[in-house]
Every structure is written in C-alpha cells, then in structure tokens.
Coordinates of C-alpha atoms and ligand atoms in Angstrom, one line a residue:
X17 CA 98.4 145.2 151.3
X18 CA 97.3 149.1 150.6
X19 CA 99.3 151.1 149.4
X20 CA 99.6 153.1 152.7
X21 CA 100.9 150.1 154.7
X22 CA 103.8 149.9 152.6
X23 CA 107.4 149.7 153.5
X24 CA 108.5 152.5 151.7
X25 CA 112.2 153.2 151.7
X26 CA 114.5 155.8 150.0
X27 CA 118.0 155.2 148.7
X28 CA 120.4 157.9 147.9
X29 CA 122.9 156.5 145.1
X30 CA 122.7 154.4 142.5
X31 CA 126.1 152.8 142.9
X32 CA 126.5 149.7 143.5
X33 CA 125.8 150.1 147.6
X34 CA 122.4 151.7 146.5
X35 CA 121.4 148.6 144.0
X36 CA 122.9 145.9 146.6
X37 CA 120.7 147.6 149.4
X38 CA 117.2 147.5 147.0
X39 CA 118.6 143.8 146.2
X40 CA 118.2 143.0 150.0
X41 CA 115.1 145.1 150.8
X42 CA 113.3 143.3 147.8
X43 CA 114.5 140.3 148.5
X44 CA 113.7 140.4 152.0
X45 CA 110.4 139.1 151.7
X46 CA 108.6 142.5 153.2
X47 CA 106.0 144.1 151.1
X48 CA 108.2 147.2 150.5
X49 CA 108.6 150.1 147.7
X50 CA 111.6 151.5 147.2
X51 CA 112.5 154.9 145.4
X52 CA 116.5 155.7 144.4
X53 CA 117.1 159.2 144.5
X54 CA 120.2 160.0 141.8
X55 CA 122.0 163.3 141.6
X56 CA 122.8 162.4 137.9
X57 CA 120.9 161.5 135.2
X58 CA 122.2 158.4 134.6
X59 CA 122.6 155.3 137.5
X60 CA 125.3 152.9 138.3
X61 CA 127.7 155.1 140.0
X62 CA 131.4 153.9 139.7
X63 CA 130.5 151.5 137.8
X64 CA 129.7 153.7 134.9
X65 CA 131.8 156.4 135.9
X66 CA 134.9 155.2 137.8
X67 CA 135.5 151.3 136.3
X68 CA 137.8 151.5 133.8
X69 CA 136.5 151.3 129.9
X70 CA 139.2 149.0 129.0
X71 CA 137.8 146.4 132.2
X72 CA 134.2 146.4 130.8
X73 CA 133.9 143.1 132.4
X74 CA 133.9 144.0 135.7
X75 CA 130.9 146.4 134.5
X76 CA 128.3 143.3 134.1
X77 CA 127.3 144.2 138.0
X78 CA 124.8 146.5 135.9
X79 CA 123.0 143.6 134.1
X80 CA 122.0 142.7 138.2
X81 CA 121.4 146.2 138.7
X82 CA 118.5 146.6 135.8
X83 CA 117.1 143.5 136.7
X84 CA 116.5 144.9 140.4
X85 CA 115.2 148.3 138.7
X86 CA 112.8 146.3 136.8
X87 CA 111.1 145.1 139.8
X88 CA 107.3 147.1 139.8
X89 CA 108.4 148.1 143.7
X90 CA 111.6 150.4 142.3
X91 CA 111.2 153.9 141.0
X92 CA 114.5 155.5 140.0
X93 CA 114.4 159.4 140.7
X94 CA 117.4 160.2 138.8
X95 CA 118.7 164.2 138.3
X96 CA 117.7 165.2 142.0
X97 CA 120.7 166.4 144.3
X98 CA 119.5 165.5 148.1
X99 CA 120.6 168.9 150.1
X100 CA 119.8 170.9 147.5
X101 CA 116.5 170.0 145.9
X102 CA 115.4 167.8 148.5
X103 CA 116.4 168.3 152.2
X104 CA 117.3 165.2 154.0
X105 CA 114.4 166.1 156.4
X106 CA 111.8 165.7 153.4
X107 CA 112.9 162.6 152.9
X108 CA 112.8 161.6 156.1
X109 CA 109.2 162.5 156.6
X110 CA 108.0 161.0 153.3
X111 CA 109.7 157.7 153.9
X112 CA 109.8 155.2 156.7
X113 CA 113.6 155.0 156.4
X114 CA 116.5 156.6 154.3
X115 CA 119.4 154.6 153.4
X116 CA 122.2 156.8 151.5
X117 CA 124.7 155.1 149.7
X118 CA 126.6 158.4 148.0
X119 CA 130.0 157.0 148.0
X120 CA 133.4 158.8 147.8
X121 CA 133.2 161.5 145.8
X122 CA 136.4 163.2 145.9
X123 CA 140.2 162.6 146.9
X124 CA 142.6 163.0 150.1
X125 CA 144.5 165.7 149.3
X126 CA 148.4 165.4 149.8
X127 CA 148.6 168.7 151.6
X128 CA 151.6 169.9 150.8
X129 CA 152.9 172.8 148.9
X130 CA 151.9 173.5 144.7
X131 CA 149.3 170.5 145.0
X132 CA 147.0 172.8 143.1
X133 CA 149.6 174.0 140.5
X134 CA 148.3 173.7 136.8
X135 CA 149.3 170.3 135.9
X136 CA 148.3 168.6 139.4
X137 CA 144.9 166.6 139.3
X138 CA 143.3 164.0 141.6
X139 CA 142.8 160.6 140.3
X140 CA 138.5 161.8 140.2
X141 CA 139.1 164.5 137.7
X142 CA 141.2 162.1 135.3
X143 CA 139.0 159.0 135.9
X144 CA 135.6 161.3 135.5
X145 CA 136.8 162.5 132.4
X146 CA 137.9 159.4 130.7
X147 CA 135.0 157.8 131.6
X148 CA 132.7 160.8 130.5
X149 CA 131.4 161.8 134.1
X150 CA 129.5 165.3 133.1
X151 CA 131.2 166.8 136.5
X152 CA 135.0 166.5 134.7
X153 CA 133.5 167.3 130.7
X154 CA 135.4 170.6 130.5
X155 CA 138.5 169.5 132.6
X156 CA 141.9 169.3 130.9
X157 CA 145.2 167.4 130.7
X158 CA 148.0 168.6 128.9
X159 CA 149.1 165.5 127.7
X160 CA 151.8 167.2 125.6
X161 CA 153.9 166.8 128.4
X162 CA 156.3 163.3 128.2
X163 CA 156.5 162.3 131.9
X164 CA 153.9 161.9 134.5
X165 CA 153.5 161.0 138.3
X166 CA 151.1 159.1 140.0
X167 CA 151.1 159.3 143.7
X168 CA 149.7 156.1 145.3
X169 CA 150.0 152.3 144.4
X170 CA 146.1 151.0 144.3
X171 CA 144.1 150.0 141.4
X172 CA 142.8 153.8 140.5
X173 CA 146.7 154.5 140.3
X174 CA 146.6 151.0 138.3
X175 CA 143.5 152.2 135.6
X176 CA 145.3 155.7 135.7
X177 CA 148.7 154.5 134.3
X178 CA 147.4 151.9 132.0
X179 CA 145.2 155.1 130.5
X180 CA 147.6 157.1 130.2
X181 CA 149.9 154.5 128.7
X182 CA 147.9 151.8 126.5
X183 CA 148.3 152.0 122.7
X184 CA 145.4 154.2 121.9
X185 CA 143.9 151.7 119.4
X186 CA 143.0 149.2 122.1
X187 CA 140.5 151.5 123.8
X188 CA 139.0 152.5 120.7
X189 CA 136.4 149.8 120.9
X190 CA 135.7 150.6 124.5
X191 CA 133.1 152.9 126.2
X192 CA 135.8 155.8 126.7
X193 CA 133.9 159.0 126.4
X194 CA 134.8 160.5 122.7
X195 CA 136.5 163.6 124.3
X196 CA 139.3 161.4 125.8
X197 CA 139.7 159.3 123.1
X198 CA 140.5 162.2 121.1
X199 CA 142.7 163.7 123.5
X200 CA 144.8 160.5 124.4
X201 CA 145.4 159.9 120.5
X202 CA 147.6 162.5 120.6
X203 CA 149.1 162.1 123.6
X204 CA 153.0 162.6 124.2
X205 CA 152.9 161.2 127.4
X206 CA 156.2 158.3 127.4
X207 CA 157.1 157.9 130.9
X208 CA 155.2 157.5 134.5
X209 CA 156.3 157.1 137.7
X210 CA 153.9 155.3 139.9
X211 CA 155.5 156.4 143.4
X212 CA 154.6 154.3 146.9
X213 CA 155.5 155.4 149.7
X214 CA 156.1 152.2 151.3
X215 CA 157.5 149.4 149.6
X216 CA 156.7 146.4 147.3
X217 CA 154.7 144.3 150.1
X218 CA 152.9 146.7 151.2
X219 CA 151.7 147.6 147.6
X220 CA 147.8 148.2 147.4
X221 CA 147.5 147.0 143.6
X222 CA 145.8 143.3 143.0
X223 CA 147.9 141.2 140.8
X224 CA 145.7 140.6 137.9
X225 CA 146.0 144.8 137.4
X226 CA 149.8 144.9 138.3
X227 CA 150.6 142.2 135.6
X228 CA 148.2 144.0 133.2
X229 CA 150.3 147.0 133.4
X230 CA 153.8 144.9 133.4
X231 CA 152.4 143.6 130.2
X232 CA 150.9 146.5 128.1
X233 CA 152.0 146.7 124.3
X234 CA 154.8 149.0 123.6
X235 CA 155.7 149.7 127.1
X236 CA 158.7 148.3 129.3
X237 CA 158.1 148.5 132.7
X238 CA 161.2 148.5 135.7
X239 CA 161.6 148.5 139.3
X240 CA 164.1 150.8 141.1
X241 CA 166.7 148.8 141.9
X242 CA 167.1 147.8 146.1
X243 CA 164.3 147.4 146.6
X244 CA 163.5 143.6 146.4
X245 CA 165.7 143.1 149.6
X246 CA 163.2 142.7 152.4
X247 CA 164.1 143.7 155.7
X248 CA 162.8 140.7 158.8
X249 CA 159.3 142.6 158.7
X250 CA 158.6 142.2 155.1
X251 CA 159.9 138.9 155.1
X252 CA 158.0 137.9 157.8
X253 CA 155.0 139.9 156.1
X254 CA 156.0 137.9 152.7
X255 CA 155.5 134.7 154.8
X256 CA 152.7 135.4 156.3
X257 CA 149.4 133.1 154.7
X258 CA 147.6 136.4 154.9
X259 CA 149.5 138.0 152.3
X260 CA 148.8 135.8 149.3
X261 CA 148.4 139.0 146.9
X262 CA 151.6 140.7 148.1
X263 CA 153.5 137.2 147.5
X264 CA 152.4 137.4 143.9
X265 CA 152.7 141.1 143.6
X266 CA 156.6 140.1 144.7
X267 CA 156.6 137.9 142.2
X268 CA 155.8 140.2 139.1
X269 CA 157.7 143.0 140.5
X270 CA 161.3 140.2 140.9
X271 CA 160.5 139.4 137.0
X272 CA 160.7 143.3 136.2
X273 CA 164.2 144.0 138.2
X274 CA 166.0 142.9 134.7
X275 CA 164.1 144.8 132.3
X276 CA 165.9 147.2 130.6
X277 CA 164.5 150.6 129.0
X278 CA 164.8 151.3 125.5
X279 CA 163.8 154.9 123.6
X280 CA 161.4 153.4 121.4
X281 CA 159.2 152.2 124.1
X282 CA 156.9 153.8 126.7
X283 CA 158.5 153.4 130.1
X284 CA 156.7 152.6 133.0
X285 CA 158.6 153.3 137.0
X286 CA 157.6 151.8 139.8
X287 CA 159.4 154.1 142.7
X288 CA 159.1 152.9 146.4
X289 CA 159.7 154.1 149.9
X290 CA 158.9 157.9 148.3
X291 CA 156.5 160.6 149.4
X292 CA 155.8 163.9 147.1
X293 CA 157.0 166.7 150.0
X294 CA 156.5 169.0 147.4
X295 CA 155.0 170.0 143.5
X296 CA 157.4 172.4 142.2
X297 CA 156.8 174.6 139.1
X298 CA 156.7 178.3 138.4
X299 CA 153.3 178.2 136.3
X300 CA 152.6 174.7 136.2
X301 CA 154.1 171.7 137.6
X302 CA 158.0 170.9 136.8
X303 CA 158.6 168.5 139.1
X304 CA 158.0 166.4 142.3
X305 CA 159.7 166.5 145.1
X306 CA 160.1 163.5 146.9
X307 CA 161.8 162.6 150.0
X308 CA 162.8 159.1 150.5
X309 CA 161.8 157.1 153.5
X310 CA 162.5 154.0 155.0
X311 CA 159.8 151.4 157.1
X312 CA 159.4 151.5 160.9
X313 CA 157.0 149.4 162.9
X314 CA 155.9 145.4 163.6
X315 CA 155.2 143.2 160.5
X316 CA 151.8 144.7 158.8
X317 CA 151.5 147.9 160.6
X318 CA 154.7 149.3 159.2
X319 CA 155.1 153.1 158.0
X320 CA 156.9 155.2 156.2
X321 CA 159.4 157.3 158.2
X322 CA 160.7 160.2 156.1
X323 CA 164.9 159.9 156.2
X324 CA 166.8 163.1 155.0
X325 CA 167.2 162.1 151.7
X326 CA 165.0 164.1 149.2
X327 CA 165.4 164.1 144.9
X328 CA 163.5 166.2 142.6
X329 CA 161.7 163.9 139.5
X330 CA 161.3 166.0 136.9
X331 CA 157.5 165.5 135.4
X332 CA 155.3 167.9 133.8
X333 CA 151.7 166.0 135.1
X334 CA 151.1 164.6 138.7
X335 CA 148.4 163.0 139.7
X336 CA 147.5 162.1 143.4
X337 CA 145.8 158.6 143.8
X338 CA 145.8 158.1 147.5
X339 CA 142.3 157.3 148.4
X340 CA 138.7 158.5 147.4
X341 CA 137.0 160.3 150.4
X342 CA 133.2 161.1 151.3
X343 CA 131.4 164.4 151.0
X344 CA 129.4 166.1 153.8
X345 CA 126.0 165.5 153.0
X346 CA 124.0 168.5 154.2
X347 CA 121.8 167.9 157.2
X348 CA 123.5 164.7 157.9
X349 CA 126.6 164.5 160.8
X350 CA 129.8 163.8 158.7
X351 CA 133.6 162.4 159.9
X352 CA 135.9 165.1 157.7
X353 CA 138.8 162.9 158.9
X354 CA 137.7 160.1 157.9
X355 CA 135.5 161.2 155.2
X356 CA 132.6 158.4 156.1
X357 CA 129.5 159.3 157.8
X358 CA 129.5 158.2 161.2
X359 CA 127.8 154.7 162.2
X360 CA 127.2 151.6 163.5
X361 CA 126.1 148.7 161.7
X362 CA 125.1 150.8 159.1
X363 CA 122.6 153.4 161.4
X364 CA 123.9 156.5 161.4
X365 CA 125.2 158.3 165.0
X366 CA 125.4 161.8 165.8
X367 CA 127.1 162.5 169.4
X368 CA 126.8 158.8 169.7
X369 CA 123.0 158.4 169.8
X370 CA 121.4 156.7 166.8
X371 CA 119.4 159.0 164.2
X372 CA 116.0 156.9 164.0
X373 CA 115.7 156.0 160.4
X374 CA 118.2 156.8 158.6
X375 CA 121.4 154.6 157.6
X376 CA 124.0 154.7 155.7
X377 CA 126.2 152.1 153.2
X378 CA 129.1 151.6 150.8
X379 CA 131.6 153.7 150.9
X380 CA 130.1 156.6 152.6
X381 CA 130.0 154.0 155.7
X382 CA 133.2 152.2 155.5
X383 CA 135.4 154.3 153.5
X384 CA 136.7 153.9 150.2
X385 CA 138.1 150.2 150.6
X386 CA 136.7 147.0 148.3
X387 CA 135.9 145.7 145.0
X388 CA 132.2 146.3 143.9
X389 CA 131.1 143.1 145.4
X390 CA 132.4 144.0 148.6
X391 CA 129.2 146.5 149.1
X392 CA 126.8 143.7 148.5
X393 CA 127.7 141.9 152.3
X394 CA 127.8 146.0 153.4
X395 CA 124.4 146.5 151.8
X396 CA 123.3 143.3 153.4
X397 CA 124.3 144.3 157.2
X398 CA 122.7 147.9 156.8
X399 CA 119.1 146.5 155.4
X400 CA 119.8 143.9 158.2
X401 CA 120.0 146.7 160.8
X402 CA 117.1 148.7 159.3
X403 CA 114.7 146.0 159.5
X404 CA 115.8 145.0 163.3
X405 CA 114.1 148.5 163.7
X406 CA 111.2 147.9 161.9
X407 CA 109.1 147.9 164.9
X408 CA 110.2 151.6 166.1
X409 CA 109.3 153.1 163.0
X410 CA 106.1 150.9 161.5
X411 CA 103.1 152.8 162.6
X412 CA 104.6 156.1 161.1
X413 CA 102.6 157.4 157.8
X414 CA 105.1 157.3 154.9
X415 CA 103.6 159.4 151.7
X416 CA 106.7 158.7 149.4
X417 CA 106.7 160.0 146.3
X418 CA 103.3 161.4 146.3
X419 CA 104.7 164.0 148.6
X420 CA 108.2 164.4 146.9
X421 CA 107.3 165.1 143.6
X422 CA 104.9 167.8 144.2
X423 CA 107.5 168.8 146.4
X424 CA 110.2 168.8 143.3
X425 CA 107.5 170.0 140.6
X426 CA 107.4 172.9 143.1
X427 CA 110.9 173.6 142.4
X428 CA 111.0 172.7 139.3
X429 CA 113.3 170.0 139.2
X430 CA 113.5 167.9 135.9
X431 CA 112.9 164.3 137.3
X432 CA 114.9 161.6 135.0
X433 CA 112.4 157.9 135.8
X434 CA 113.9 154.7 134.6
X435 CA 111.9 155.2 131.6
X436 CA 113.5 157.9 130.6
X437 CA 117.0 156.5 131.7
X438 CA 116.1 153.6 129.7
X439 CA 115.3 156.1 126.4
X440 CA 118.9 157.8 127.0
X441 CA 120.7 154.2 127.2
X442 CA 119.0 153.5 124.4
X443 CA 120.5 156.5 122.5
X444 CA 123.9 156.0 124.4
X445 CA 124.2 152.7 122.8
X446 CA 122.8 153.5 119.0
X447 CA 125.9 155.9 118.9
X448 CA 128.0 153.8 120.6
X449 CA 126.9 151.1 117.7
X450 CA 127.9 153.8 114.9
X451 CA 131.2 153.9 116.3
X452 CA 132.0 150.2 117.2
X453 CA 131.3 151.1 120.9
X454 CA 129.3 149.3 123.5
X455 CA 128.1 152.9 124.2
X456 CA 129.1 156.4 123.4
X457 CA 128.0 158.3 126.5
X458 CA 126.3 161.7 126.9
X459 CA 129.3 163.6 128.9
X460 CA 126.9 166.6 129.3
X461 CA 123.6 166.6 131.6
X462 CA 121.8 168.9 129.0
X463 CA 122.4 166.2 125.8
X464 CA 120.8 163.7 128.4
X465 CA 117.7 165.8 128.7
X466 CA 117.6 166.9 125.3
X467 CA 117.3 163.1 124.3
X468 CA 114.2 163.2 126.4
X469 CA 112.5 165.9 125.2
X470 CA 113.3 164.9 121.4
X471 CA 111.2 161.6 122.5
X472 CA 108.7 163.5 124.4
X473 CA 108.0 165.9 121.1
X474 CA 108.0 163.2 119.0
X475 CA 105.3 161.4 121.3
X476 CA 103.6 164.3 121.2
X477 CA 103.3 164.6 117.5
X478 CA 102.3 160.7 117.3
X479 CA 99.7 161.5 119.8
X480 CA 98.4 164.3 117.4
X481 CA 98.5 162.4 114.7
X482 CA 96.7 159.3 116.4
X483 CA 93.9 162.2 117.3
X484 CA 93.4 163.5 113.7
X485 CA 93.2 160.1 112.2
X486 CA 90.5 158.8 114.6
X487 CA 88.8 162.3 113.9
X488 CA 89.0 162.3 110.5
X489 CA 87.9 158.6 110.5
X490 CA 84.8 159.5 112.8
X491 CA 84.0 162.2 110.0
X492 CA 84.0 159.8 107.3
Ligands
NAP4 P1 143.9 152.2 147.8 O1 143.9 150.8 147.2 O2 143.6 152.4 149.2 O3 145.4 152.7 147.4 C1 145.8 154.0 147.9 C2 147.3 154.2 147.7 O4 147.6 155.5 148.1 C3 148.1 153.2 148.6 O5 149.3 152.9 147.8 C4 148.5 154.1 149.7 O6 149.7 153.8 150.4 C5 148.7 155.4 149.0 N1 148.6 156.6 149.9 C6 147.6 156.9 150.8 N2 147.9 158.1 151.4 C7 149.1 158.5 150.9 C8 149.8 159.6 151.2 N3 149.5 160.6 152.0 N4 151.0 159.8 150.5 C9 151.4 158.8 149.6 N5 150.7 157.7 149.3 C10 149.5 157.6 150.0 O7 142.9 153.2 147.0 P2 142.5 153.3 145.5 O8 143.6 152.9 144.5 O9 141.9 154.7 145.4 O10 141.3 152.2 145.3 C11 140.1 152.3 146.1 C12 139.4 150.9 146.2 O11 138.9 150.6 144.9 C13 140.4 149.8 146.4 O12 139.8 148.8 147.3 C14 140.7 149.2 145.1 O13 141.1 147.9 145.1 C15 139.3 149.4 144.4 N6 139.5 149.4 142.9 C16 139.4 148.2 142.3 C17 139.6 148.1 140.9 C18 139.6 146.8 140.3 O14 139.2 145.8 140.8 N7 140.1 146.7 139.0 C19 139.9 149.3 140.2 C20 139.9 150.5 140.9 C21 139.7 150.6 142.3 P3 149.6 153.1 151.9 O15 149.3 151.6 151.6 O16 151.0 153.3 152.4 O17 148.5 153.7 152.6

C-alpha cells in the first residue's frame, strides 16, 4: 500500500492510554501509521512520573510500551505541547483521526479556606517531585516539620504516606529523582494522618498497599478507636460478595485497633468519618480543621453528612489526595466538573453531536479511576469506535508528519524522536548504574536536550573525522 493510502492516526500522550491505543490500532490488522505527540521529552506518562519508585514492578507496562514503539509504523514526537505548538485543528487536518489520551493532570481542589497556604500541596506536586517530573523540579516541602496530613484514602494518598514515612535507605536503590532522596534523608517528618471522610468500608486503598503501609520498618500504625463498629449499611456493605477488597481492608484495619504508639517509632493515623473544613495557619499551615461526620444513605451509596462536631489537628504539612482531574485541552470541548472530555464510546461530543475524528481515552475519558491495565480495555473500545467510522473519514488526504514538522520547524520546536528518547534513557540509566539505580532521571527538560546535542556534536565530529580520513586516504 502507498504511503498516501495509509491509516495515519495521531495520539496525544504517551501514558499508558496512548501506548494501549497504538497497541490496538497496530494490532488491528489495518495498514496504519501512527505518530504519538508528547508534551515532555520523555514517554510513559504515570508510569514514569506518577508510579511510585519503591513499586518499580508495576513499572514493567513500559517493557510492552517499547516494544510497540519499536514497530517501523510508530514515530514518537516527544517535547511538542498540542494547543500551543500545534493546534488541535492541524492535527486534525494532517491526520485521519486524533485520539488524545492526556490524562489527569492536576487535583480537585478541597475548596475551602487556606487550601493554598504555604505548607498545603496536592498529591501532583509531591508525587511529580519524587518521581523527578520537570513540571515539580523547583517545588518544595518543608519536611522539617514532624506531622503531616493527607486528605483522601486512595493509593496516591497510599504512595504519599509510605514516601513520606519509609526508612530512607530502602528507596535509595530506587528510581527516586536525586533531589528527593536528598531531601527525604533529612526529613523530620514522624507522624501522618491519613484522613477519610467516610469510614473503613468505604476506604479507596487496595489491600496489598494498605498492608504495605501497616507494615513499613520503624513505623506503628493505629486506627482511631470506634470505628470498627459498623452500622446495618456497612454491615450489609461488608457482606456484600462485591466488596471483597473492603472485607480485607477490614481485616488489616481490626489487626491495627491494638497497636500501641511508642516515641521511638514513626506513627502512622488512620482518621475516619473527617473532612478538612478548613487549613489554618498565620503564614503557613498550623493545622487542619476537621469537622466530624457521620454516614447517611442505602448500603454503597452512602455519604458523609457533616455533624457539629469539629477538632483542630495540629500539622505543619497537608496534602490533599482526593482525585486527579483533567485539563482543558484548547480547541477541544471540556467537562470542568467532571474534569474528562465529554464522550461516548470514546468519540468525543460537543452539544451532543459527535466531532468527526477525533476521540478521546484514559483518563481524560473516564476520569481518574483504575490501575494501568484498566486503560488497555478503554483503549480497546475507543480504537473500536474509531474504526467503526473508518468509512466516514477514508477518502480524506492525511499528510501526517510531512505537514507537521515543517509546521513545527516553522516554529521552532525542538522535536525529541524515539531515537533520541532512546539516547536520553540510555544516559538516564548509565547514571542510574553509577549510583546503584535502575535510572537516575533528568528532572530538567534542558539536561534532556543537552544529552542530545552532546551526541549530536559528537556525531558530528565522527562524521568529520570519517571525511578527513577518506580524504586523506584518497590523497595518498
Ligand atoms: P481515589 O482512589 O479515587 O481516592 C480518592 C480519595 O479521596 C477517596 O478516599 C475519596 O473519598 C477521597 N475524597 C474525594 N473527594 C474528597 C473530598 N472532597 N474531601 C475528602 N476526601 C475526598 O483516587 P487516587 O488515590 O487519586 O487514585 C486514582 C486511581 O489511581 C485509583 O484508581 C487508584 O487505585 C489508582 N492508583 C493505583 C496505584 C497502585 O495500584 N499501586 C497507585 C496509585 C494510584 P470517597 O471515597 O468518600 O469519595
């Protein structure tokens, strides 16, 4: 088939929604190129920059990840922000169809009074910075202060505390960016609070990472007291066959209720039925205010109902874990409630009429909900959808990148390839090597590039040399 009778398809994110979509347009059989468009320099989304370092298991998704990249139909266009150096309406005219698979970017706020104080961050800012992401390089944490609150009982809240809290010396051999290792060696940080504002059922954390905290060396971890007396909903919830995690979850928390704290080890709190009302502090934060609530509603759609009762919890760091949420993407319709972009299937709506050819997947189209595998069966009914459309959109002409990267030479964008992502993973990993590391990550976009222009000079000079001893041969 020519070249001009190609599928050709771009993908906007290379998390793992981007990478499960290629999966399933190469796979599908279809003679079909497709281009990943990457605001970073460096792909994998969460994976690189949002699993924890001390869970680099759940990071082998990326060995499946390069061997789709490798496939002679991928091109990776890393470094290149859609909206800003490329409209979504180029993209649309130079491909058949668009797929964007951006994620969640940033958090639901709390809204409520001193969120922003100094010493108040969102679970992105902590997680981007331990895990090197260059958006959080320069952010900081006074981790001088002894107690902290996490807001939120899911597994970021889950990665969060068992940063904060894990002997230092067991993430040393992990991919943690340098910065944070630093920073977390000398960390005073003895006591967090990881608040819920419902109760122990109705936690969001899987077991394996709630018995991975209750577990961590040096640390004692204890339930407020009360709370493992279930009213008939939670019972009834408890009983239920669909709530095999929150029976085991139960479980761990019952085997906590007699631990006891003792001053020469880190203390961990889980705190139920709370919501933050309020961060208090004159300069930075001093405490959280909390009011207490109790449950209200039929057996798994029960909420928390504020009661009158309200305590102050006197911490010097908060940070809010209560979802990630989507970011507008300019030129495309966006829910700011729900943070997703709206669709059906996967093909993206605007008023409720379908936007011919372009889609949407991951988080972005469901909302920040799943393990990474969970976006593979997404992927799968979004490449579904777009090739049920096939027909509507065949005949048109679809350039690619022959007319994006004149386009982005024009503007003088610095495109990152996979070769040249594979010459900065290269270097991330030499260092990491040095230091015992599976890789010590670039944290800044700049050291990314530089890496690429050290190998492009030194190409350069082999090339020169190459020329001078084939003309010195010739003269001889
Ligand atoms: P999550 O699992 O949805 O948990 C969010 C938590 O925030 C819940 O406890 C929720 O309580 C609470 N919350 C929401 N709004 C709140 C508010 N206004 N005030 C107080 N609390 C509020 O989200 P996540 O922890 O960000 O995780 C996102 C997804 O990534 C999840 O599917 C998670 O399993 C996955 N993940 C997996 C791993 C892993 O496999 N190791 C690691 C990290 C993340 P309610 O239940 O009451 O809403």
């Amino acid at each position: 088939m020519q070249d001009s009778e190609r599928l050709k398809i771009a993908i906007v994110g290379s998390g793992p929604s981007g990478f499960y979509a290629a999966e399933a347009l190469l796979g599908s059989g279809l003679d079909v190129q497709v281009d990943m468009f990457e605001r970073l320099p460096t792909p994998f989304g969460l994976v690189r920059s949002g699993v924890a370092p001390d869970h680099q298991k759940l990071k082998q998704p990326i060995r499946v990840f390069e061997a789709i990249a490798r496939s002679p139909r991928f091109n990776l266009v890393g470094n290149i922000t859609i909206g800003l150096e490329i409209s979504v309406e180029e993209l649309r005219s130079a491909y058949h169809a668009v797929i964007f698979a951006c994620g969640a970017q940033k958090d639901r706020r709390m809204d409520i009074p001193g969120e922003d104080l100094q010493g108040s961050h969102t679970a992105t800012e902590f997680v981007g910075w331990y895990n090197g992401h260059p958006d959080y390089r320069d952010h900081t944490f006074d981790l001088n202060q002894e107690v902290a609150a996490i807001v939120g009982q899911g597994n970021v809240a889950a990665d969060i505390c068992r940063i904060l809290m894990r002997p230092v010396d067991e993430l040393r051999s992990s991919d943690i960016a340098e910065h944070a290792l630093e920073a977390l060696s000398e960390s005073k940080v003895r006591e967090v609070h990881i608040i819920g504002r419902r109760g122990p059922v109705q936690a969001k954390f899987t077991t394996k990472e709630l018995r991975e905290i209750a577990s961590l060396t040096g640390t004692v971890s204890t339930i407020e007291s009360g709370h493992l007396e279930f009213s008939d909903a939670c019972s009834s919830e408890l009983a239920s066959n669909k709530s095999t995690v929150a029976h085991k979850n139960v479980e761990v928390f019952r085997s906590l209720s007699t631990n006891i704290p003792d001053g020469s080890r880190r203390h961990i709190h889980f705190r139920f039925l709370a919501s933050p009302v309020a961060v208090l502090g004159e300069e930075r934060v001093e405490s959280l205010r909390l009011v207490r609530n109790r449950l209200s509603g039929d057996p798994f759609n029960q909420s928390a109902i504020a009661t009158e009762r309200v305590e102050d919890l006197s911490c010097g760091l908060v940070f809010r874990s209560i979802g990630y949420k989507g970011v507008a993407i300019p030129g495309l319709p966006f829910d700011h409630i729900r943070g997703v972009v709206p669709n059906k299937a996967g093909r993206i709506h605007a008023n409720g009429a379908v936007l011919p050819r372009l889609f949407v997947t991951g988080w972005l189209k469901r909302g920040p909900s799943g393990i990474i595998g969970t976006n593979r069966a997404d992927s799968l009914e979004t490449v579904q959808a777009l090739l049920e459309d096939l027909s509507t959109f065949a005949p048109s002409r679809a350039p690619g990148l022959d007319s994006i990267l004149p386009i982005l030479e024009g503007r003088s964008a610095r495109v990152v390839s996979l070769v040249d992502w594979l010459a900065i993973d290269g270097a991330e990993v030499e260092r990491g090597n040095k230091a015992g590391k599976p890789r010590e990550k670039f944290t800044r976009i700049e050291e990314m590039i530089s890496v690429l222009s050290r190998r492009d000079e030194k190409d350069l000079q082999e090339d020169t040399s190459n020329v001078h001893a084939r003309e010195s041969a010739l003269q001889n």
